[in-house]
Amino acid sequence: MADLTTKLGSLTLQSPIMPASGTFTDELAQVFDLGLIGAHVTKTITAETRGGNPTPRVCEVAGGMLNSIGIPSKGVDYFVDHVIPIYRQWDAPLVVSISAGTADDFARLCARVSQPGVAAIEVNISCPNIEEDGKAFAMRPETTIRAMEALRAASDLPLWAKLSPNTGQTVEVAQAAEAAGADALVVANTLLAMAIDVDSRKPRLGNLMGGLSGPSLKPITLRMAYQAARSVSIPVIGCGGISTLQDVLEYLIAGAAAVQVGTASFREPAIMPRLIEELAAWMDAQGIASLPELIGSVRDDEASDAMIYAEAAP
Amino acid sequence: MSVHDFPIRQAALPVLSNNKVNEEYRQLILRAPSELMARCRPGQFFHLLCPTTSESAPFLRRPMSIYAALADREELHFLYKVTGLGTGTLARLQTGDVMDVLGPLGNGFTLADDWRNLLLVARGVGLATLAPLAHAAKDSGRRLTAICSARHADVLMSVQMFEGLGADVITVTDQDGTSTPDALRPVIDNLVAQGRVDAMFTCGSNRLLKLCQQVSADHGIPGEVALEQQMACGIGMCQCCVRSFRKPGGIVQLRVCAEGPVFDMAEAMGA
Ligand SMILES: Cc1cc2nc3c(=O)[nH]c(=O)nc-3n(C[C@H](O)[C@H](O)[C@H](O)COP(=O)(O)OP(=O)(O)OC[C@H]3O[C@@H](n4cnc5c(N)ncnc54)[C@H](O)[C@@H]3O)c2cc1C
Ligand SMILES: Cc1cc2nc3c(=O)[nH]c(=O)nc-3n(C[C@H](O)[C@H](O)[C@H](O)COP(=O)(O)O)c2cc1C
Ligand code: FES
């Protein structure tokens, strides 16, 4: 049987497939054994309690969906006391996603969740629903550095920076996160989007705009994962639109060391264990013994760096 | 571990029939494992992956109440109204097609031991959600009264089903003016006076919910309501299906899929 373990810095996962933040809770244990997946990633939390956005919070679009859930949060104390302990029953590493409006608040929250039982912290510097001068930290390299440096000083746990597809500076932001001490990059979050009901002429989300996820997002986030993997030496975790084995393989070949599955779990809740089985079977059939043979194996030798790092379509 | 060890299952079930009930509603009957049907409770629902056609591709699943879960006959029934994209492609299903369902989901109705006389107040498709209570009432020897409300007589459903289960049925329609809260209030008060209402259950109308809440408060009668909200995951992960509820400490947001879809009537707030 193929070896599915993958290394993300100091952390080794038994398989490269894990959930995306905001699309997973322990309630999924009602559908399959959560011990089967590579890691458990929680919904982003904030320090304070928050209510989230008005409904409707989701709508469908061709090949995907928009969401404007926001970050409803019961606050960090509730999370530390009641949520972290739930995950002790599984060996899979627990990854806690956090968000805050300023670098200092980010650092304080990061220190607070650096608890026993937490294996890594995913920093959601990219959520399009949270305002920081109307822009997320991950839009620009300068704000990314400021947030990541504060976070780095606040915790010894591995820090995963989650990038945004809303930036025009993918490579610069990826390199900024690495330079400021990120241990891995998650590429990427949802893309800011909109849908309108033509009969009522009203936006179809209560929050007017929201994040695009699902298959229609994949070509964009795959391109970003590729650019990020080419421009940093820390591991990249691919995320966006994964719903088939083919999608997983594309991200791995593009250079991702692991992947996150989000929206697809809404249509098929047991998709993660299925993809793990399919990946193992495919590797066996191809005679590939372990993931490093696959990761970053994209044949792009002919392409120039200028092409790879371009932010505009040729 | 096998799939049978998990309470929620995704299953591909063959379509036995999918016929029109009247101008607006259809009944979908699937062949389902009796072990799965035996676990279904009145008020629970399934999340349906509606079929994709060349013109329509519903992306999210659609929540649908269990209209009947018959373990002995290995059948799962849904009663649905064609309202948009997803229910539109559902309506095209034919005998022999396969339907992808996820469930059973959510929390069902409570039937406290001392609730011997039940009143159902159902409007439109709310009937589908309340119907399994009639089976449960019969099986546990309770007396059931069902008020069935609809726009006009042609779309009144399930009356014979309720009667067949020994329920007293009161039909009211917009057409003949009997369905307004003002017209219904004395009817319900009269049932209360006769000792026929230990608990009330409602689904399908905000107006009827408000009416039931008033009756409940005035007479101190407990009750439950089944609520709807748009869903993505259906199992508690995405938080898109929240609604507001009045709790002792203030207003809270709860997930209809996970904390509901059945809630204490007194705590529910209008959409
Ligand atoms: C727990 C529960 C049980 C239900 N049981 C039944 C039933 O037994 N019979 C029945 O006919 N209907 C029932 N409904 C309503 C049913 O889910 C909607 O009519 C259906 O989703 C409409 O989908 P559509 O694609 O045809 O409509 P569209 O308007 O095209 O749907 C667009 C989006 O809005 C959502 N949506 C639209 N109306 C509703 C609604 N009333 N409730 C929740 N989401 C909605 C859809 O799921 C979809 O995501 C139930 C809803 C819930 C939450
Ligand atoms: C309903 C929903 C809620 C989400 N909530 C969060 C969140 O709290 N934090 C975060 O970093 N990403 C959040 N995301 C983004 C996902 O983690 C993921 O980056 C994105 O959906 C793309 O992956 P997908 O196409 O596989 O869903 C959310 C996505 C969805 C659909
Ligand atoms: S539909 Fe996802 S939490 Fe209820």
XYZ file of C-alpha atoms in Angstrom, chain A residues 41-314:
274
model
C -9.315 22.166 11.139
C -11.815 24.220 13.132
C -14.005 27.116 12.016
C -12.272 30.461 12.517
C -12.791 31.864 15.993
C -12.412 35.377 17.319
C -11.537 36.470 20.856
C -14.927 38.087 21.434
C -18.397 36.631 20.894
C -19.836 37.589 17.531
C -23.202 37.088 15.862
C -22.315 36.515 12.223
C -24.053 37.942 9.159
C -27.761 38.286 8.283
C -29.549 35.507 6.372
C -29.661 34.342 3.610
C -26.067 33.367 4.281
C -25.508 31.172 1.229
C -26.649 30.932 -2.366
C -25.772 28.645 -5.253
C -24.050 29.736 -8.429
C -22.938 27.709 -11.443
C -20.402 25.184 -10.187
C -20.336 26.361 -6.620
C -21.764 28.598 -3.950
C -21.362 31.956 -2.256
C -21.321 32.320 1.494
C -21.476 35.268 3.836
C -21.613 33.362 7.101
C -19.223 35.800 8.730
C -17.457 34.584 11.824
C -20.159 33.831 14.394
C -18.106 32.980 17.470
C -18.857 32.009 21.050
C -15.544 33.577 21.995
C -12.168 32.091 22.802
C -12.930 31.055 26.393
C -15.818 28.878 25.321
C -13.638 27.445 22.565
C -10.748 26.557 24.861
C -12.997 25.064 27.558
C -15.548 23.236 25.410
C -14.346 22.701 21.848
C -10.659 21.778 22.095
C -11.371 18.911 24.559
C -13.823 17.279 22.109
C -10.986 16.580 19.685
C -8.881 14.680 22.254
C -10.702 11.487 21.277
C -8.915 11.433 17.910
C -5.188 11.160 17.163
C -5.407 13.421 14.103
C -3.705 16.773 14.806
C -6.038 19.638 15.711
C -5.546 22.865 13.759
C -7.253 25.944 15.208
C -8.205 28.791 12.870
C -8.148 32.305 14.325
C -8.942 35.812 13.155
C -8.726 39.341 14.562
C -8.996 42.908 13.391
C -5.538 44.131 14.461
C -2.075 42.558 14.657
C -2.020 42.941 18.454
C -5.419 41.309 18.929
C -4.307 38.551 16.580
C -1.205 37.914 18.713
C -3.168 37.835 21.979
C -5.670 35.345 20.552
C -2.842 33.242 19.142
C -1.179 33.015 22.565
C -4.503 32.123 24.191
C -5.198 29.178 21.855
C -1.636 27.849 22.054
C -2.861 25.092 24.322
C -2.067 21.438 24.870
C -4.089 19.471 22.321
C -3.567 22.076 19.580
C -1.054 20.979 16.928
C -0.999 24.080 14.734
C -2.695 27.442 14.328
C -4.168 28.506 11.008
C -4.243 32.270 10.764
C -7.127 33.482 8.703
C -5.575 36.710 7.457
C -7.742 36.450 4.375
C -11.369 36.261 5.354
C -13.193 38.596 2.960
C -15.998 39.188 5.448
C -13.922 40.857 8.112
C -12.970 44.446 7.662
C -9.602 45.984 8.253
C -9.844 49.308 6.426
C -12.086 47.232 4.194
C -9.138 45.005 3.330
C -7.838 41.761 4.750
C -4.216 41.533 5.970
C -3.424 39.053 3.183
C -4.213 41.613 0.477
C -0.765 43.216 0.747
C 2.726 42.041 1.733
C 3.216 44.888 4.265
C 0.090 44.068 6.291
C 0.836 40.339 6.025
C 4.302 40.878 7.522
C 2.925 43.017 10.346
C 0.329 40.435 11.345
C 2.602 37.407 10.937
C 5.458 38.930 12.952
C 3.129 39.664 15.858
C 1.704 36.151 15.627
C 5.143 34.549 15.424
C 6.203 36.273 18.635
C 3.067 35.012 20.389
C 3.328 31.250 19.889
C 5.770 28.385 19.419
C 3.192 26.277 17.612
C 3.370 25.876 13.829
C 1.598 28.818 12.160
C -0.247 28.303 8.876
C -1.045 31.537 7.044
C -4.219 31.333 4.966
C -3.903 33.476 1.862
C -6.629 35.263 -0.083
C -7.426 35.001 -3.789
C -8.517 38.657 -3.633
C -4.936 39.880 -3.779
C -3.096 40.830 -6.960
C 0.184 40.037 -5.212
C 0.107 36.297 -4.555
C 3.836 35.763 -4.717
C 4.732 38.833 -2.657
C 2.198 37.974 0.051
C 3.372 34.329 0.147
C 6.988 35.426 0.522
C 6.047 37.992 3.158
C 4.304 35.336 5.237
C 7.330 33.051 4.972
C 9.760 35.835 5.850
C 7.710 36.733 8.936
C 7.870 33.171 10.235
C 4.912 31.222 8.837
C 5.488 27.453 8.911
C 3.084 26.707 6.055
C 0.687 28.479 3.689
C -2.932 27.530 3.068
C -3.842 28.577 -0.466
C -6.531 29.806 -0.479
C -9.693 31.270 1.015
C -12.870 32.212 -0.896
C -12.986 34.820 -3.670
C -15.191 37.866 -3.076
C -18.261 37.532 -5.289
C -21.898 38.489 -5.791
C -25.216 37.205 -7.151
C -28.482 39.073 -7.839
C -32.058 37.807 -8.044
C -33.420 39.356 -11.227
C -37.063 39.174 -10.162
C -36.638 41.091 -6.902
C -33.421 42.824 -8.076
C -32.030 42.103 -4.629
C -28.575 40.664 -3.958
C -29.018 36.989 -3.126
C -26.962 37.189 0.076
C -28.125 39.091 3.147
C -24.638 40.597 3.322
C -24.782 41.678 -0.378
C -21.420 40.057 -1.180
C -19.788 36.811 -0.134
C -17.076 34.302 -0.864
C -17.102 31.981 -3.876
C -16.210 28.354 -3.158
C -16.614 25.023 -4.902
C -15.468 23.668 -8.289
C -15.682 27.043 -10.058
C -13.019 28.454 -7.697
C -10.487 25.691 -8.338
C -8.563 26.971 -11.367
C -7.823 30.213 -9.516
C -6.677 28.711 -6.231
C -4.754 25.961 -8.059
C -2.854 28.662 -9.944
C -2.146 30.430 -6.651
C -1.004 27.222 -4.939
C 1.382 26.652 -7.847
C 2.760 30.200 -7.680
C 3.137 29.994 -3.902
C 4.875 26.606 -4.021
C 7.306 27.948 -6.626
C 8.192 31.025 -4.619
C 8.581 29.821 -1.008
C 10.358 26.907 0.652
C 7.760 26.258 3.386
C 4.998 23.716 2.631
C 1.873 24.816 0.759
C -1.540 23.358 1.583
C -3.882 23.573 -1.413
C -7.493 24.601 -0.902
C -10.302 25.550 -3.249
C -12.846 23.572 -5.226
C -11.582 20.081 -4.506
C -14.226 17.426 -5.104
C -12.502 14.671 -7.095
C -9.282 12.631 -7.007
C -8.238 14.524 -10.135
C -8.473 17.804 -8.180
C -6.331 16.414 -5.344
C -3.700 15.205 -7.819
C -3.568 18.566 -9.586
C -2.824 20.389 -6.335
C -0.175 17.847 -5.296
C 1.496 17.961 -8.713
C 1.370 21.787 -8.597
C 3.405 21.608 -5.396
C 0.962 21.335 -2.489
C 2.087 18.964 0.275
C -1.485 18.524 1.512
C -4.988 19.711 0.613
C -8.135 20.934 2.323
C -11.638 19.981 1.245
C -14.459 22.446 1.980
C -17.702 22.883 0.082
C -17.603 19.361 -1.380
C -18.363 17.974 2.091
C -21.764 19.696 1.940
C -22.754 17.595 -1.066
C -20.952 14.452 0.025
C -20.131 14.462 3.753
C -17.911 11.359 3.538
C -15.885 12.687 0.613
C -12.608 12.984 2.560
C -12.211 9.273 3.417
C -13.290 8.440 -0.145
C -10.577 10.690 -1.619
C -7.981 9.130 0.707
C -8.915 5.651 -0.509
C -8.904 6.751 -4.135
C -5.522 8.444 -3.781
C -3.985 5.309 -2.249
C -5.464 3.115 -4.986
C -4.267 5.485 -7.716
C -0.731 5.611 -6.301
C -0.641 1.805 -6.086
C -1.817 1.519 -9.679
C 0.831 4.053 -10.806
C 3.590 2.398 -8.786
C 4.095 5.554 -6.710
C 5.259 4.524 -3.244
C 5.033 7.833 -1.409
C 3.802 11.393 -1.817
C 7.160 13.188 -2.275
C 7.380 11.487 -5.691
C 4.232 13.344 -6.657
C 4.397 16.685 -4.851
C 5.651 19.464 -7.126
C 6.194 17.110 -10.053
C 4.577 19.523 -12.511
C 6.446 19.654 -15.834
C 6.894 23.386 -16.211
C 10.598 23.355 -17.156
C 10.027 25.317 -20.312
C 8.207 28.162 -18.635
C 10.067 31.285 -17.604
C 9.870 32.698 -14.092
C 8.310 35.821 -15.538
C 5.419 33.687 -16.738
C 5.058 31.806 -13.470
C 5.004 34.908 -11.327
C 2.731 36.926 -13.619
C -0.404 38.325 -12.043
C -2.137 39.131 -15.325
C -3.360 36.675 -17.936
C -0.963 36.459 -20.839
